CSV table of C-alpha atoms in Angstrom, one decimal:
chain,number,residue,atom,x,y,z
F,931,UNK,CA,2.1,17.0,11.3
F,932,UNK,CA,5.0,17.3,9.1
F,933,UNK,CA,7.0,13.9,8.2
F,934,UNK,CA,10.0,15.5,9.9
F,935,UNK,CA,8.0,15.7,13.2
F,936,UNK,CA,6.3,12.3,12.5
F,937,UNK,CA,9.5,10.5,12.5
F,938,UNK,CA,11.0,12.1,15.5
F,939,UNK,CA,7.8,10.8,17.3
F,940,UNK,CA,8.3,7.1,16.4
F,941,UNK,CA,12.2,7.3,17.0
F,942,UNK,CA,11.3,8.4,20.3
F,943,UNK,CA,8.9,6.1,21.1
F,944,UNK,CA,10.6,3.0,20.0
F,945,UNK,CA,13.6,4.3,22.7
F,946,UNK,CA,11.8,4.8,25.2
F,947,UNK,CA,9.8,1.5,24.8
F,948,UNK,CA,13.9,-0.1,24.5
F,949,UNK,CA,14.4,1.5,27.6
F,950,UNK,CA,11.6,0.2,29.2
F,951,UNK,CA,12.5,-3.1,28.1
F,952,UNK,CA,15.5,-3.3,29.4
F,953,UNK,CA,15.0,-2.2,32.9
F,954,UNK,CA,12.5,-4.7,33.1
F,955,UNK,CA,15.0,-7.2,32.2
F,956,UNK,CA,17.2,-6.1,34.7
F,957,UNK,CA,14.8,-6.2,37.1
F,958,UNK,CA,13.6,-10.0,35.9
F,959,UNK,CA,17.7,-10.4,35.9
F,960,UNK,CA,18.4,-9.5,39.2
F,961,UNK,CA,15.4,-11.7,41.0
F,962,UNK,CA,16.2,-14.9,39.1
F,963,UNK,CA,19.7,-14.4,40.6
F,964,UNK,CA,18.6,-14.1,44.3
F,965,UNK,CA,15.6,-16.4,43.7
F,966,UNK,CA,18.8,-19.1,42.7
F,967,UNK,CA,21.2,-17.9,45.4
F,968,UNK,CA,18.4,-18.1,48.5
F,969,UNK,CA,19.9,-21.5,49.2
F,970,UNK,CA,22.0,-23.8,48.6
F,971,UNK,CA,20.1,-26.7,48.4
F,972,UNK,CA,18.5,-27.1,45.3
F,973,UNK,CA,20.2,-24.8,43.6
F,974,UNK,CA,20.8,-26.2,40.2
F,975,UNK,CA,16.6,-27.4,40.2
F,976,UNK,CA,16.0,-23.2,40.4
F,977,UNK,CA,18.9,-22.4,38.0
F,978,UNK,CA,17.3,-24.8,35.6
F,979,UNK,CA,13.8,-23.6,36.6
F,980,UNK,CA,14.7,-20.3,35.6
F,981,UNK,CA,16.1,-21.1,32.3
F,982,UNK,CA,12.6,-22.5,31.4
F,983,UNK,CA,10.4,-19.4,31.8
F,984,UNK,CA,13.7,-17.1,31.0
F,985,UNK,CA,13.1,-18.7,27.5
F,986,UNK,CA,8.8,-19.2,27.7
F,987,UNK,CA,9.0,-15.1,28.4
F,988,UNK,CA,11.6,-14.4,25.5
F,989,UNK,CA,9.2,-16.4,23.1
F,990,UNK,CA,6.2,-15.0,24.5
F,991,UNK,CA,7.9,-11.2,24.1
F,992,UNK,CA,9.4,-12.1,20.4
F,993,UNK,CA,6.0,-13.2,19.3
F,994,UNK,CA,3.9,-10.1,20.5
F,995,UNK,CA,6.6,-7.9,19.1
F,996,UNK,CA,6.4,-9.4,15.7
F,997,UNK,CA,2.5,-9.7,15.8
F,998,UNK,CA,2.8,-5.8,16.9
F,999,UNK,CA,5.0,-4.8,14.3
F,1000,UNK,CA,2.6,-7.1,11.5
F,1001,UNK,CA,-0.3,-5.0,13.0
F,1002,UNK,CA,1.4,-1.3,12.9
F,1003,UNK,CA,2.6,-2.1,9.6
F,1004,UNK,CA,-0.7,-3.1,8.5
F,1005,UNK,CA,-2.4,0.0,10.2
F,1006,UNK,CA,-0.1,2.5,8.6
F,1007,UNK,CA,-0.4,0.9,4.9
F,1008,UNK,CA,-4.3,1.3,5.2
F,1009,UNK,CA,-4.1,4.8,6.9
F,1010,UNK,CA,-2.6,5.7,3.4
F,1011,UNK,CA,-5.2,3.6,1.5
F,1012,UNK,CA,-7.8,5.5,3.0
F,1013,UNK,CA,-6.7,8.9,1.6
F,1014,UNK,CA,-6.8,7.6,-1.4
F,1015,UNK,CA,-8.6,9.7,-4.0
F,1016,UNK,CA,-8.9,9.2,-7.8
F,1017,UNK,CA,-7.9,12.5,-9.0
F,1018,UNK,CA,-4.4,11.2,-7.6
F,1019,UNK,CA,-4.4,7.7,-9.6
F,1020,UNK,CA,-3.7,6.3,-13.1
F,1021,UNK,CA,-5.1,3.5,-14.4
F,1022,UNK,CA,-4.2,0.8,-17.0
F,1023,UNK,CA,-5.8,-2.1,-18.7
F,1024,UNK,CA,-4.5,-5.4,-19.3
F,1025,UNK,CA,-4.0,-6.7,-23.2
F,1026,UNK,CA,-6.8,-9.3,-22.5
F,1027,UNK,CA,-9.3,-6.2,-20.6
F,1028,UNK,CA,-9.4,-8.8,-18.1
F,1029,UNK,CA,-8.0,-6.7,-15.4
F,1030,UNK,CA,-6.9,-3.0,-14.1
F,1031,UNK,CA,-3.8,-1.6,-12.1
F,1032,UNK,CA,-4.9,1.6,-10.6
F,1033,UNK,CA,-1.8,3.2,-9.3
F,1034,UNK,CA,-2.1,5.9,-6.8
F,1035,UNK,CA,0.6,8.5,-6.0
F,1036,UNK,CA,0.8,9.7,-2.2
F,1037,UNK,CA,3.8,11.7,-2.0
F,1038,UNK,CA,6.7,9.7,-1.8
F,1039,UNK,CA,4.4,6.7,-1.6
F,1040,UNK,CA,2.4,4.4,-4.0
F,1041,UNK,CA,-0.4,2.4,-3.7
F,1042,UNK,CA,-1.1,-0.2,-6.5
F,1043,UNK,CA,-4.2,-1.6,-7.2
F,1044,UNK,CA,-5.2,-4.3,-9.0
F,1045,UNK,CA,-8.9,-5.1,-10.2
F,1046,UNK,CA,-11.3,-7.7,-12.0
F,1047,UNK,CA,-12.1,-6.5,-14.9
F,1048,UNK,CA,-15.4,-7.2,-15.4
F,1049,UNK,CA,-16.9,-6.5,-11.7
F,1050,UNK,CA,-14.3,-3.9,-10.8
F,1051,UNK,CA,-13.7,-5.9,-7.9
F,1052,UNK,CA,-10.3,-5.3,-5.8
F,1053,UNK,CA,-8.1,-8.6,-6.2
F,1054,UNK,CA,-4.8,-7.1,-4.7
F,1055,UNK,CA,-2.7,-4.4,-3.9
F,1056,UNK,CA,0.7,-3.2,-2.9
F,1057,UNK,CA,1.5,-0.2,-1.0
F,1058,UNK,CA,5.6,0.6,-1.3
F,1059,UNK,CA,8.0,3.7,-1.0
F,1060,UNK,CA,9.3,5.7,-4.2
F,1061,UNK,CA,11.4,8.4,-4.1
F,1062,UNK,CA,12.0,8.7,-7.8
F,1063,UNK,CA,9.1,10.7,-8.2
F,1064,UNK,CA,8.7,9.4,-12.2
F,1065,UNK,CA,5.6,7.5,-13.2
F,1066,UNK,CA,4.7,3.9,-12.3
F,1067,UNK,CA,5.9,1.2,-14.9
F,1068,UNK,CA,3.6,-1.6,-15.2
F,1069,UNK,CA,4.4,-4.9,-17.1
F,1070,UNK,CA,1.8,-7.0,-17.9
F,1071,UNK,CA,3.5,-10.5,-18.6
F,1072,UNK,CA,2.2,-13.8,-19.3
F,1073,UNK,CA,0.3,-15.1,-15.8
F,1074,UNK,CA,1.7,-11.5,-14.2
F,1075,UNK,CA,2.0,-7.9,-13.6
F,1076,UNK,CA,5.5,-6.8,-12.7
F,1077,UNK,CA,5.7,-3.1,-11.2
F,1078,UNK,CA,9.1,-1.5,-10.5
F,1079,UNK,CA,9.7,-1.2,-7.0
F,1080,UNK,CA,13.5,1.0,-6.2
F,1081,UNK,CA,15.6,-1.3,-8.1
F,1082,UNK,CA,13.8,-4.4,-7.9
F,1083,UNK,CA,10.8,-6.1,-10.2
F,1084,UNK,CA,8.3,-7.4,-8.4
F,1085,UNK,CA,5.2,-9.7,-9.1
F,1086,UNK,CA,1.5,-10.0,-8.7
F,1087,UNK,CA,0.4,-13.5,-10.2
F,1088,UNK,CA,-2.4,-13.3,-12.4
F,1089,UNK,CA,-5.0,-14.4,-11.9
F,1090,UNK,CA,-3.7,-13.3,-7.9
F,1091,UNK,CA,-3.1,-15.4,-4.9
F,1092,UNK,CA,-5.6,-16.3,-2.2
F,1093,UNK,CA,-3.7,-14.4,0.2
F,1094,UNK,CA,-3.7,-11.3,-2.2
F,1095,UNK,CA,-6.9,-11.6,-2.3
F,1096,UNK,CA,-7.9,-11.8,1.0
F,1097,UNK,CA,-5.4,-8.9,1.9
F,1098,UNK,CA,-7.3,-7.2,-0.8
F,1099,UNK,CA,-11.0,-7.3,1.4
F,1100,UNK,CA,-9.3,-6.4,4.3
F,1101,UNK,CA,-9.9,-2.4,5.3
């Protein structure tokens, strides 16, 4: 599927899935308003009752939406990991040989890759978007490897973090 097509698809299923949201809010909208109005008596108990899951259900939905978003973001960046193949990578050793950066090129994407260097073990990695098209710069610093990223200079801490490195076991 060309990228074209591929982005067409998610535009048009993030509006429908806005559309969806919406009418069910409407829909939520318009029964808290008659279950408040049914009577008078009591009226300000319901208003207030309504209120509290108005706001449960809008922390409930912001949470799964973020959680979802985490997850798709996740799946996509190890989608490209997996067609990963080392004809399509460079590697380069630290000063000390005491670790690796393996970065692969996947069209306009890159996939860094950093490893021990003694048991060739994975200890992080960063997948991020180039359009540049020229070779990865790799820094190795004192305590870091900085990799250009667009504009910016970004970090991986040597030795990495735990989170790094639990990313890094993750599929």
């Amino acid at each position: 599927m060309s990228t074209a097509a591929e982005g067409t698809g998610i535009a048009m299923l993030i509006a429908v899935a806005a559309l969806i949201i919406v009418c069910i809010a409407m829909v939520s909208m318009a029964r808290a308003v008659c279950f408040i109005v049914s009577s008078r008596d009591g009226r300000s108990q319901r208003a207030q009752q309504m209120i509290k899951v108005s706001l449960k259900r809008t922390v409930v939905g912001a949470v799964a939406t973020a959680v979802l978003v985490f997850a798709w973001s996740y799946w996509d960046c190890a989608r490209l990991r997996s067609l990963v193949r080392p004809a399509d990578c460079d590697s380069v050793q630290s000063a000390d040989g005491r670790y690796t950066a393996r970065s692969c090129y996947l069209g306009s994407e890159i996939i860094l890759q950093l490893y021990e260097g003694s048991s060739e073990r994975l200890v992080a990695e960063r997948t991020y978007g180039d359009h540049s098209h020229d070779p990865v710069r790799l820094y190795w610093k004192d305590g870091a490897l900085q990799y250009e990223d667009g504009d910016e200079l970004r970090t991986i801490t040597l030795p990495p973090s735990i989170y790094d490195r639990l990313l890094a076991k993750l599929p």
